[in-house]
Tab-separated table of C-alpha atoms and ligand atoms in Angstrom:
chain	number	residue	atom	x	y	z
A	1	MET	CA	-5.465	23.268	2.233
A	2	MET	CA	-6.429	19.783	0.978
A	3	ASN	CA	-6.999	16.857	3.307
A	4	ILE	CA	-5.736	13.618	1.794
A	5	ASN	CA	-5.782	10.321	3.680
A	6	PHE	CA	-3.110	7.738	2.953
A	7	VAL	CA	-5.887	5.337	1.890
A	8	ASP	CA	-9.464	6.584	1.556
A	9	LEU	CA	-11.738	3.547	1.434
A	10	ARG	CA	-14.916	5.622	1.674
A	11	ARG	CA	-14.488	6.994	-1.841
A	12	GLN	CA	-14.520	3.528	-3.334
A	13	TYR	CA	-17.501	2.439	-1.250
A	14	ARG	CA	-19.540	5.459	-2.312
A	15	ARG	CA	-18.801	4.834	-5.967
A	16	TYR	CA	-19.748	1.134	-5.881
A	17	LYS	CA	-22.236	1.283	-3.018
A	18	GLU	CA	-25.135	-0.253	-4.918
A	19	GLU	CA	-23.115	-3.247	-6.136
A	20	ILE	CA	-21.579	-3.866	-2.738
A	21	ASP	CA	-24.789	-3.438	-0.754
A	22	THR	CA	-26.515	-5.876	-3.128
A	23	ALA	CA	-23.738	-8.422	-2.632
A	24	ILE	CA	-23.940	-8.106	1.158
A	25	SER	CA	-27.722	-8.372	1.333
A	26	GLY	CA	-27.603	-11.345	-1.056
A	27	VAL	CA	-25.510	-13.282	1.480
A	28	CYS	CA	-27.855	-12.257	4.312
A	29	GLU	CA	-30.930	-13.279	2.310
A	30	ARG	CA	-29.454	-16.703	1.539
A	31	GLY	CA	-28.310	-17.139	5.132
A	32	GLU	CA	-25.146	-18.875	3.968
A	33	PHE	CA	-22.349	-17.322	6.019
A	34	ILE	CA	-19.686	-20.029	6.260
A	35	LEU	CA	-18.145	-21.217	2.974
A	36	GLY	CA	-20.817	-21.948	0.341
A	37	SER	CA	-21.349	-20.522	-3.136
A	38	GLU	CA	-19.843	-17.027	-2.650
A	39	VAL	CA	-16.600	-18.512	-1.379
A	40	ASP	CA	-16.525	-21.190	-4.095
A	41	ASN	CA	-17.155	-18.635	-6.820
A	42	PHE	CA	-14.633	-16.210	-5.472
A	43	GLU	CA	-11.993	-18.935	-5.285
A	44	ARG	CA	-12.656	-19.904	-8.901
A	45	GLU	CA	-12.600	-16.311	-10.101
A	46	PHE	CA	-9.482	-15.311	-8.207
A	47	ALA	CA	-7.621	-18.427	-9.391
A	48	ALA	CA	-8.585	-17.484	-12.957
A	49	MET	CA	-7.309	-13.959	-12.458
A	50	CYS	CA	-3.943	-15.353	-11.336
A	51	GLY	CA	-3.872	-17.883	-14.170
A	52	ALA	CA	-3.747	-20.609	-11.490
A	53	GLN	CA	-5.721	-23.824	-11.095
A	54	TYR	CA	-6.587	-23.450	-7.443
A	55	CYS	CA	-7.367	-20.831	-4.826
A	56	ILE	CA	-8.364	-21.491	-1.205
A	57	GLY	CA	-9.915	-18.610	0.707
A	58	VAL	CA	-8.663	-18.162	4.275
A	59	ALA	CA	-9.063	-15.653	7.071
A	60	SER	CA	-6.003	-13.480	6.441
A	61	GLY	CA	-2.785	-13.071	4.505
A	62	THR	CA	-0.889	-14.158	7.589
A	63	ASP	CA	-2.758	-17.464	7.705
A	64	ALA	CA	-2.225	-17.819	3.943
A	65	ILE	CA	1.561	-17.587	4.533
A	66	ILE	CA	1.461	-20.034	7.457
A	67	PHE	CA	-0.686	-22.551	5.535
A	68	SER	CA	1.412	-22.253	2.354
A	69	LEU	CA	4.578	-23.101	4.230
A	70	LYS	CA	2.944	-25.760	6.388
A	71	ALA	CA	1.550	-27.478	3.270
A	72	LEU	CA	5.088	-27.559	1.833
A	73	GLY	CA	6.133	-29.439	4.983
A	74	ILE	CA	8.021	-26.615	6.668
A	75	LYS	CA	8.458	-27.471	10.334
A	76	GLU	CA	10.554	-26.987	13.429
A	77	GLY	CA	14.252	-26.890	12.679
A	78	ASP	CA	13.842	-25.873	9.011
A	79	GLU	CA	15.112	-22.640	7.542
A	80	VAL	CA	13.283	-20.399	5.109
A	81	ILE	CA	15.042	-17.598	3.251
A	82	THR	CA	13.284	-14.252	3.031
A	83	VAL	CA	13.873	-10.483	3.335
A	84	PRO	CA	14.089	-8.210	6.383
A	85	ASN	CA	12.374	-5.466	4.350
A	86	SER	CA	8.737	-6.513	4.461
A	87	PHE	CA	5.688	-6.480	6.653
A	88	PHE	CA	6.432	-8.464	9.818
A	89	SER	CA	3.958	-11.205	8.844
A	90	THR	CA	6.311	-12.539	6.183
A	91	ALA	CA	8.733	-13.768	8.847
A	92	LEU	CA	6.034	-14.469	11.409
A	93	GLY	CA	4.555	-17.094	9.086
A	94	ILE	CA	7.878	-18.940	9.178
A	95	SER	CA	8.309	-18.573	12.935
A	96	MET	CA	4.794	-19.774	13.731
A	97	LEU	CA	5.771	-23.160	12.299
A	98	GLY	CA	8.856	-23.330	14.506
A	99	ALA	CA	11.107	-22.742	11.493
A	100	LYS	CA	13.771	-20.049	11.276
A	101	PRO	CA	13.572	-17.037	8.969
A	102	VAL	CA	16.983	-16.497	7.377
A	103	PHE	CA	17.279	-13.002	5.986
A	104	VAL	CA	18.836	-11.798	2.740
A	105	ASP	CA	19.200	-8.082	2.042
A	106	ILE	CA	17.310	-6.358	-0.761
A	107	ASP	CA	18.614	-5.267	-4.135
A	108	PRO	CA	19.136	-1.498	-3.809
A	109	ARG	CA	17.464	-0.882	-7.190
A	110	THR	CA	14.351	-3.066	-6.847
A	111	TYR	CA	13.713	-3.144	-3.062
A	112	THR	CA	13.043	-6.888	-3.407
A	113	ILE	CA	15.279	-9.841	-2.450
A	114	ASP	CA	18.798	-9.646	-3.934
A	115	PRO	CA	19.156	-12.992	-5.758
A	116	SER	CA	22.948	-12.670	-5.777
A	117	LYS	CA	22.996	-12.889	-1.974
A	118	ILE	CA	20.775	-15.945	-1.566
A	119	GLU	CA	23.169	-18.818	-2.231
A	120	GLU	CA	25.574	-17.954	0.587
A	121	LYS	CA	22.637	-18.348	3.043
A	122	ILE	CA	21.592	-21.828	1.904
A	123	THR	CA	22.375	-24.591	4.409
A	124	LYS	CA	21.335	-28.230	4.853
A	125	LYS	CA	18.353	-26.953	6.824
A	126	THR	CA	17.060	-24.629	4.102
A	127	LYS	CA	13.710	-25.823	2.725
A	128	ALA	CA	12.206	-22.853	0.903
A	129	ILE	CA	12.690	-19.333	-0.408
A	130	LEU	CA	9.944	-16.825	0.364
A	131	PRO	CA	10.291	-13.812	-1.952
A	132	VAL	CA	8.029	-10.800	-1.337
A	133	HIS	CA	6.593	-8.863	-4.273
A	134	LEU	CA	7.037	-5.692	-2.280
A	135	TYR	CA	5.017	-2.571	-3.065
A	136	GLY	CA	3.306	-4.506	-5.895
A	137	ARG	CA	6.462	-5.118	-7.944
A	138	PRO	CA	7.415	-8.730	-8.674
A	139	ALA	CA	10.693	-10.045	-7.264
A	140	ASP	CA	13.177	-11.364	-9.836
A	141	VAL	CA	11.859	-14.924	-9.734
A	142	ASP	CA	13.875	-16.508	-12.578
A	143	GLN	CA	17.111	-16.161	-10.629
A	144	ILE	CA	15.404	-17.418	-7.470
A	145	ARG	CA	13.989	-20.382	-9.353
A	146	ALA	CA	17.409	-21.320	-10.725
A	147	LEU	CA	18.765	-21.482	-7.161
A	148	ALA	CA	15.705	-23.358	-5.871
A	149	THR	CA	16.072	-25.969	-8.600
A	150	LYS	CA	19.818	-26.326	-8.004
A	151	HIS	CA	19.375	-26.850	-4.248
A	152	GLY	CA	16.001	-28.633	-4.214
A	153	LEU	CA	14.099	-25.842	-2.452
A	154	PHE	CA	10.477	-24.772	-2.643
A	155	ILE	CA	9.371	-21.272	-3.578
A	156	ALA	CA	6.470	-19.705	-1.691
A	157	GLU	CA	5.504	-16.214	-2.898
A	158	ASP	CA	4.364	-13.509	-0.513
A	159	ALA	CA	2.028	-11.854	-2.998
A	160	CYS	CA	0.076	-9.965	-0.340
A	161	GLN	CA	0.823	-6.614	-2.007
A	162	ALA	CA	0.800	-7.679	-5.644
A	163	HIS	CA	-2.646	-8.834	-6.871
A	164	GLY	CA	-2.432	-9.008	-10.649
A	165	ALA	CA	1.219	-7.961	-11.014
A	166	ARG	CA	3.049	-9.663	-13.893
A	167	TYR	CA	6.572	-11.010	-14.098
A	168	LYS	CA	7.698	-11.724	-17.678
A	169	GLY	CA	4.047	-12.003	-18.693
A	170	SER	CA	2.922	-14.352	-15.882
A	171	ARG	CA	0.815	-13.198	-12.983
A	172	VAL	CA	2.279	-13.460	-9.523
A	173	GLY	CA	0.721	-16.420	-7.710
A	174	VAL	CA	1.987	-19.013	-10.187
A	175	LEU	CA	5.691	-18.143	-10.157
A	176	GLY	CA	6.582	-20.667	-7.443
A	177	ASP	CA	5.011	-23.690	-5.764
A	178	VAL	CA	2.445	-21.742	-3.784
A	179	ALA	CA	1.502	-18.141	-3.108
A	180	ALA	CA	-0.121	-16.181	-0.286
A	181	PHE	CA	-2.439	-13.199	-0.841
A	182	SER	CA	-3.999	-10.781	1.639
A	183	PHE	CA	-7.273	-8.932	1.155
A	184	HIS	CA	-6.803	-6.622	4.124
A	185	PRO	CA	-8.939	-3.531	3.385
A	186	SER	CA	-5.897	-1.466	2.372
A	187	LYS	CA	-4.620	-3.970	-0.222
A	188	ASN	CA	-5.254	-3.577	-3.968
A	189	ILE	CA	-8.247	-5.923	-3.630
A	190	GLY	CA	-9.546	-5.232	-0.152
A	191	ALA	CA	-12.280	-6.914	1.878
A	192	TYR	CA	-14.329	-5.131	4.549
A	193	GLY	CA	-12.384	-6.903	7.264
A	194	ASP	CA	-9.613	-9.499	7.227
A	195	ALA	CA	-9.319	-12.034	4.432
A	196	GLY	CA	-6.660	-13.929	2.492
A	197	ALA	CA	-6.043	-16.729	0.003
A	198	VAL	CA	-3.605	-19.447	-0.933
A	199	VAL	CA	-3.034	-19.905	-4.681
A	200	THR	CA	-1.318	-22.889	-6.301
A	201	ASN	CA	-1.329	-25.333	-9.209
A	202	ASN	CA	-0.533	-28.249	-6.885
A	203	LYS	CA	-3.590	-30.322	-5.896
A	204	GLU	CA	-1.771	-31.983	-2.967
A	205	LEU	CA	-1.170	-28.610	-1.382
A	206	VAL	CA	-4.839	-27.685	-1.898
A	207	ASP	CA	-6.057	-30.696	0.058
A	208	LYS	CA	-3.734	-29.858	2.935
A	209	VAL	CA	-4.782	-26.214	3.099
A	210	LEU	CA	-8.467	-27.185	2.994
A	211	HIS	CA	-7.818	-29.241	6.130
A	212	TYR	CA	-5.859	-26.524	7.884
A	213	ARG	CA	-8.596	-23.952	7.433
A	214	THR	CA	-11.350	-26.175	8.886
A	215	TYR	CA	-9.989	-27.590	12.165
A	216	GLY	CA	-8.001	-30.321	10.410
A	217	GLY	CA	-10.859	-32.051	8.616
A	218	ILE	CA	-12.817	-31.385	5.432
A	219	LYS	CA	-15.775	-33.560	6.372
A	220	ARG	CA	-17.648	-32.960	9.576
A	221	ASP	CA	-16.677	-35.288	12.411
A	222	CYS	CA	-13.533	-36.630	10.734
A	223	TYR	CA	-10.275	-34.860	11.670
A	224	ILE	CA	-7.013	-36.078	10.270
A	225	THR	CA	-4.595	-33.314	11.313
A	226	TYR	CA	-4.320	-30.259	13.591
A	227	GLY	CA	-5.902	-27.397	11.772
A	228	THR	CA	-7.573	-24.226	12.904
A	229	ASN	CA	-10.634	-22.159	12.037
A	230	SER	CA	-9.492	-19.847	9.249
A	231	ARG	CA	-12.060	-19.660	6.467
A	232	LEU	CA	-12.750	-16.782	4.160
A	233	ASP	CA	-16.110	-15.342	5.313
A	234	ALA	CA	-18.945	-15.590	2.792
A	235	LEU	CA	-19.693	-11.901	3.310
A	236	GLN	CA	-16.099	-11.003	2.507
A	237	ALA	CA	-16.121	-13.315	-0.505
A	238	ALA	CA	-19.241	-11.587	-1.860
A	239	ILE	CA	-17.619	-8.167	-1.446
A	240	LEU	CA	-14.367	-9.392	-3.005
A	241	ARG	CA	-16.270	-10.747	-6.027
A	242	VAL	CA	-17.584	-7.229	-6.685
A	243	LYS	CA	-14.076	-5.881	-6.365
A	244	LEU	CA	-12.651	-8.468	-8.763
A	245	ARG	CA	-14.852	-7.001	-11.493
A	246	HIS	CA	-13.158	-3.621	-11.119
A	247	VAL	CA	-9.596	-4.374	-10.092
A	248	ASP	CA	-8.083	-4.050	-13.563
A	249	GLU	CA	-9.470	-0.544	-13.850
A	250	TRP	CA	-8.118	0.327	-10.384
A	251	THR	CA	-4.685	-1.055	-11.261
A	252	THR	CA	-4.642	1.099	-14.411
A	253	GLN	CA	-5.506	4.091	-12.246
A	254	ARG	CA	-2.752	3.287	-9.735
A	255	CYS	CA	-0.245	3.087	-12.611
A	256	LYS	CA	-1.475	6.428	-13.986
A	257	ASN	CA	-1.075	7.958	-10.535
A	258	ALA	CA	2.476	6.606	-10.358
A	259	LEU	CA	3.309	8.152	-13.742
A	260	LEU	CA	1.964	11.513	-12.578
A	261	TYR	CA	4.107	11.336	-9.431
A	262	ASP	CA	7.154	10.388	-11.544
A	263	LYS	CA	6.531	13.400	-13.780
A	264	PHE	CA	5.745	15.955	-11.080
A	265	LEU	CA	8.668	14.833	-8.888
A	266	SER	CA	11.255	14.513	-11.682
A	267	ARG	CA	13.082	17.713	-10.620
A	268	SER	CA	12.561	17.415	-6.884
A	269	GLY	CA	15.800	15.532	-6.126
A	270	VAL	CA	13.944	12.669	-4.382
A	271	VAL	CA	14.705	9.095	-5.509
A	272	LEU	CA	11.739	7.737	-7.458
A	273	PRO	CA	10.589	4.081	-7.425
A	274	PRO	CA	12.038	1.722	-10.070
A	275	CYS	CA	10.273	2.188	-13.420
A	276	PRO	CA	7.895	-0.593	-14.409
A	277	SER	CA	9.002	-2.561	-17.479
A	278	LYS	CA	7.798	-5.362	-19.710
A	279	ASN	CA	9.322	-7.943	-17.323
A	280	PHE	CA	8.294	-6.287	-14.070
A	281	GLU	CA	4.733	-4.974	-14.252
A	282	SER	CA	4.066	-3.401	-10.872
A	283	VAL	CA	0.515	-2.887	-9.604
A	284	TYR	CA	1.737	-0.042	-7.345
A	285	HIS	CA	0.360	-1.183	-4.030
A	286	ALA	CA	2.614	1.548	-2.691
A	287	TYR	CA	4.437	4.488	-4.279
A	288	VAL	CA	7.638	4.700	-2.268
A	289	ILE	CA	10.199	7.482	-2.639
A	290	ARG	CA	13.522	7.887	-0.875
A	291	VAL	CA	14.306	11.294	0.513
A	292	LYS	CA	16.619	13.337	2.727
A	293	ASN	CA	15.125	14.559	6.015
A	294	ARG	CA	12.376	11.976	5.785
A	295	ASP	CA	10.801	12.632	9.175
A	296	ASN	CA	10.716	16.378	8.597
A	297	LEU	CA	9.140	15.914	5.162
A	298	LYS	CA	6.540	13.561	6.651
A	299	HIS	CA	5.753	16.139	9.319
A	300	TYR	CA	5.533	18.955	6.761
A	301	LEU	CA	3.123	16.940	4.602
A	302	ALA	CA	0.998	16.077	7.660
A	303	GLU	CA	0.844	19.747	8.679
A	304	ASN	CA	-0.500	20.442	5.213
A	305	GLY	CA	-3.162	17.756	5.358
A	306	VAL	CA	-1.372	14.881	3.577
A	307	SER	CA	-0.962	11.618	5.420
A	308	THR	CA	1.886	9.274	4.519
A	309	ILE	CA	3.184	5.964	5.859
A	310	VAL	CA	6.598	4.309	6.113
A	311	HIS	CA	6.722	0.731	4.798
A	312	TYR	CA	8.600	-0.205	7.073
A	313	PRO	CA	10.486	1.871	9.622
A	314	VAL	CA	11.862	-1.065	11.671
A	315	PRO	CA	13.431	-3.909	9.628
A	316	ILE	CA	12.211	-7.335	10.677
A	317	HIS	CA	15.618	-8.577	11.907
A	318	LEU	CA	15.682	-5.714	14.437
A	319	GLN	CA	12.234	-6.495	15.886
A	320	PRO	CA	12.338	-7.242	19.625
A	321	VAL	CA	10.887	-10.736	19.089
A	322	TYR	CA	13.972	-11.714	17.085
A	323	SER	CA	16.539	-10.336	19.519
A	324	HIS	CA	17.582	-13.945	20.376
A	325	PHE	CA	18.972	-14.311	16.820
A	326	GLY	CA	21.554	-11.758	17.808
A	327	TYR	CA	21.275	-9.533	14.767
A	328	ALA	CA	22.871	-6.127	15.040
A	329	LYS	CA	22.577	-2.858	13.216
A	330	GLY	CA	24.570	-3.079	10.018
A	331	ASP	CA	23.747	-6.714	9.256
A	332	PHE	CA	21.486	-5.759	6.345
A	333	PRO	CA	22.791	-2.354	5.331
A	334	ILE	CA	20.511	-1.622	2.336
A	335	THR	CA	17.328	-2.487	4.233
A	336	GLU	CA	18.479	-0.465	7.253
A	337	LYS	CA	19.539	2.569	5.210
A	338	TYR	CA	16.274	2.575	3.267
A	339	ALA	CA	14.191	2.210	6.458
A	340	ASN	CA	15.369	5.736	7.334
A	341	GLU	CA	14.825	7.220	3.877
A	342	ILE	CA	11.617	5.757	2.508
A	343	VAL	CA	8.136	7.242	2.630
A	344	SER	CA	4.994	5.983	0.874
A	345	LEU	CA	2.732	8.588	-0.720
A	346	PRO	CA	-1.037	8.110	-1.188
A	347	ILE	CA	-1.682	6.237	-4.453
A	348	PHE	CA	-5.178	4.719	-4.068
A	349	PRO	CA	-7.101	4.573	-7.393
A	350	GLU	CA	-9.579	7.340	-6.554
A	351	LEU	CA	-6.837	9.919	-5.891
A	352	THR	CA	-7.241	12.835	-8.322
A	353	GLU	CA	-4.639	14.520	-10.503
A	354	SER	CA	-5.112	17.764	-8.607
A	355	GLU	CA	-4.448	15.974	-5.333
A	356	ILE	CA	-1.237	14.501	-6.763
A	357	GLY	CA	-0.374	18.000	-7.940
A	358	TYR	CA	-0.939	19.313	-4.425
A	359	ILE	CA	1.164	16.596	-2.757
A	360	THR	CA	4.047	16.920	-5.214
A	361	GLY	CA	3.840	20.708	-5.003
A	362	LEU	CA	4.454	20.448	-1.258
A	363	ILE	CA	7.395	18.076	-1.765
A	364	ASN	CA	9.002	20.299	-4.384
A	365	GLU	CA	8.561	23.321	-2.150
A	366	PHE	CA	10.001	21.498	0.876
A	367	TYR	CA	13.234	20.675	-0.944
A	368	LYS	CA	13.521	24.071	-2.588
A	369	LYS	CA	13.438	25.682	0.861
A	370	ALA	CA	15.987	23.210	2.195
B	1	LIG	C1	-0.513	-7.353	4.374
B	1	LIG	C2	0.671	-8.222	4.290
B	1	LIG	C3	0.746	-9.465	4.938
B	1	LIG	C4	-0.278	-9.927	5.928
B	1	LIG	O1	-1.582	-9.970	5.507
B	1	LIG	P1	-2.760	-9.866	6.592
B	1	LIG	O2	-3.997	-10.108	5.740
B	1	LIG	O3	-2.720	-8.495	7.174
B	1	LIG	O4	-2.577	-10.931	7.603
B	1	LIG	C5	1.855	-10.252	4.727
B	1	LIG	N1	2.873	-9.858	3.928
B	1	LIG	C6	2.850	-8.660	3.305
B	1	LIG	C7	3.986	-8.280	2.429
B	1	LIG	C8	1.754	-7.807	3.458
B	1	LIG	O5	1.761	-6.624	2.858
């Protein structure tokens, strides 16, 4: 029996140990732990990777979402359109500003926001659309942009799962007015703790976010707004700079893993993820299949040493914290149906072909028996 974690961060550390240890000790030797050259350099390098002018390092993807929306002027009483099929943080970022998340169901083929269902949700209070590039696959931004232009709305991207993904040739991060990234350890570029970034081409937004992340002032002893303490740690920036040098290779490996899964599962009867194409270049943060008897399959895989995760079993509109909105089961039927059918298989870059063979062998066997 093989033992395969859903994400195995130790493999990557062992392979790049020397580079990472050197980066960490460099920060310790310089004694520069808050902002400074590592953070500046990372911000420049990550902006360049996204093809953007600016990047501001912050403490988490959640803060990156909050700051992105706050910089756009989102406040109490406003509405922001997003999806119920995402990590909870997507909507939390809206709620933390006192604004209201207004949900739109996903397109059943792409798992991302269904552009054809957005316009009916736009009201006088709508200020922005927050598409999520879920599982590493870009949302269909052209259609979203057409609506945003028509109705005078901002676009803030939740790019927390999609570092380096391309939509019609452009990297995510520059497809709207502002974008939020997470470097949680499990993300495609992962820190050794929490970290995030805001990416934009708009200098006005940059100045605002710089204030938000340092108590509301850029200069010491001069505070012009209510901010918080949410900086990207210098240690994390140093680690992330090492990772930036390798991320293209890791993305290639994730895509290869996805192709192997597609091939080995082609006769299994499970529903495979949408194929990547020239216009939608996924970076496969997650490899998500839809299956019958999901919980039994998950259990069977676990019994045989393979850990899997469901992204996400409880749609955001059904979370207890949003019960006051009065949503009911059936309000977002695609999201709700998929929440019971989806399961994410391990796809981290260091996964081997024989491990993928083992996992898919189990899945094929499970459905042959059934
Ligand atoms: C991870 C994630 C976030 C939150 O990022 P944190 O760094 O964990 O705060 C937000 N949205 C999506 C889609 C994510 O996957």
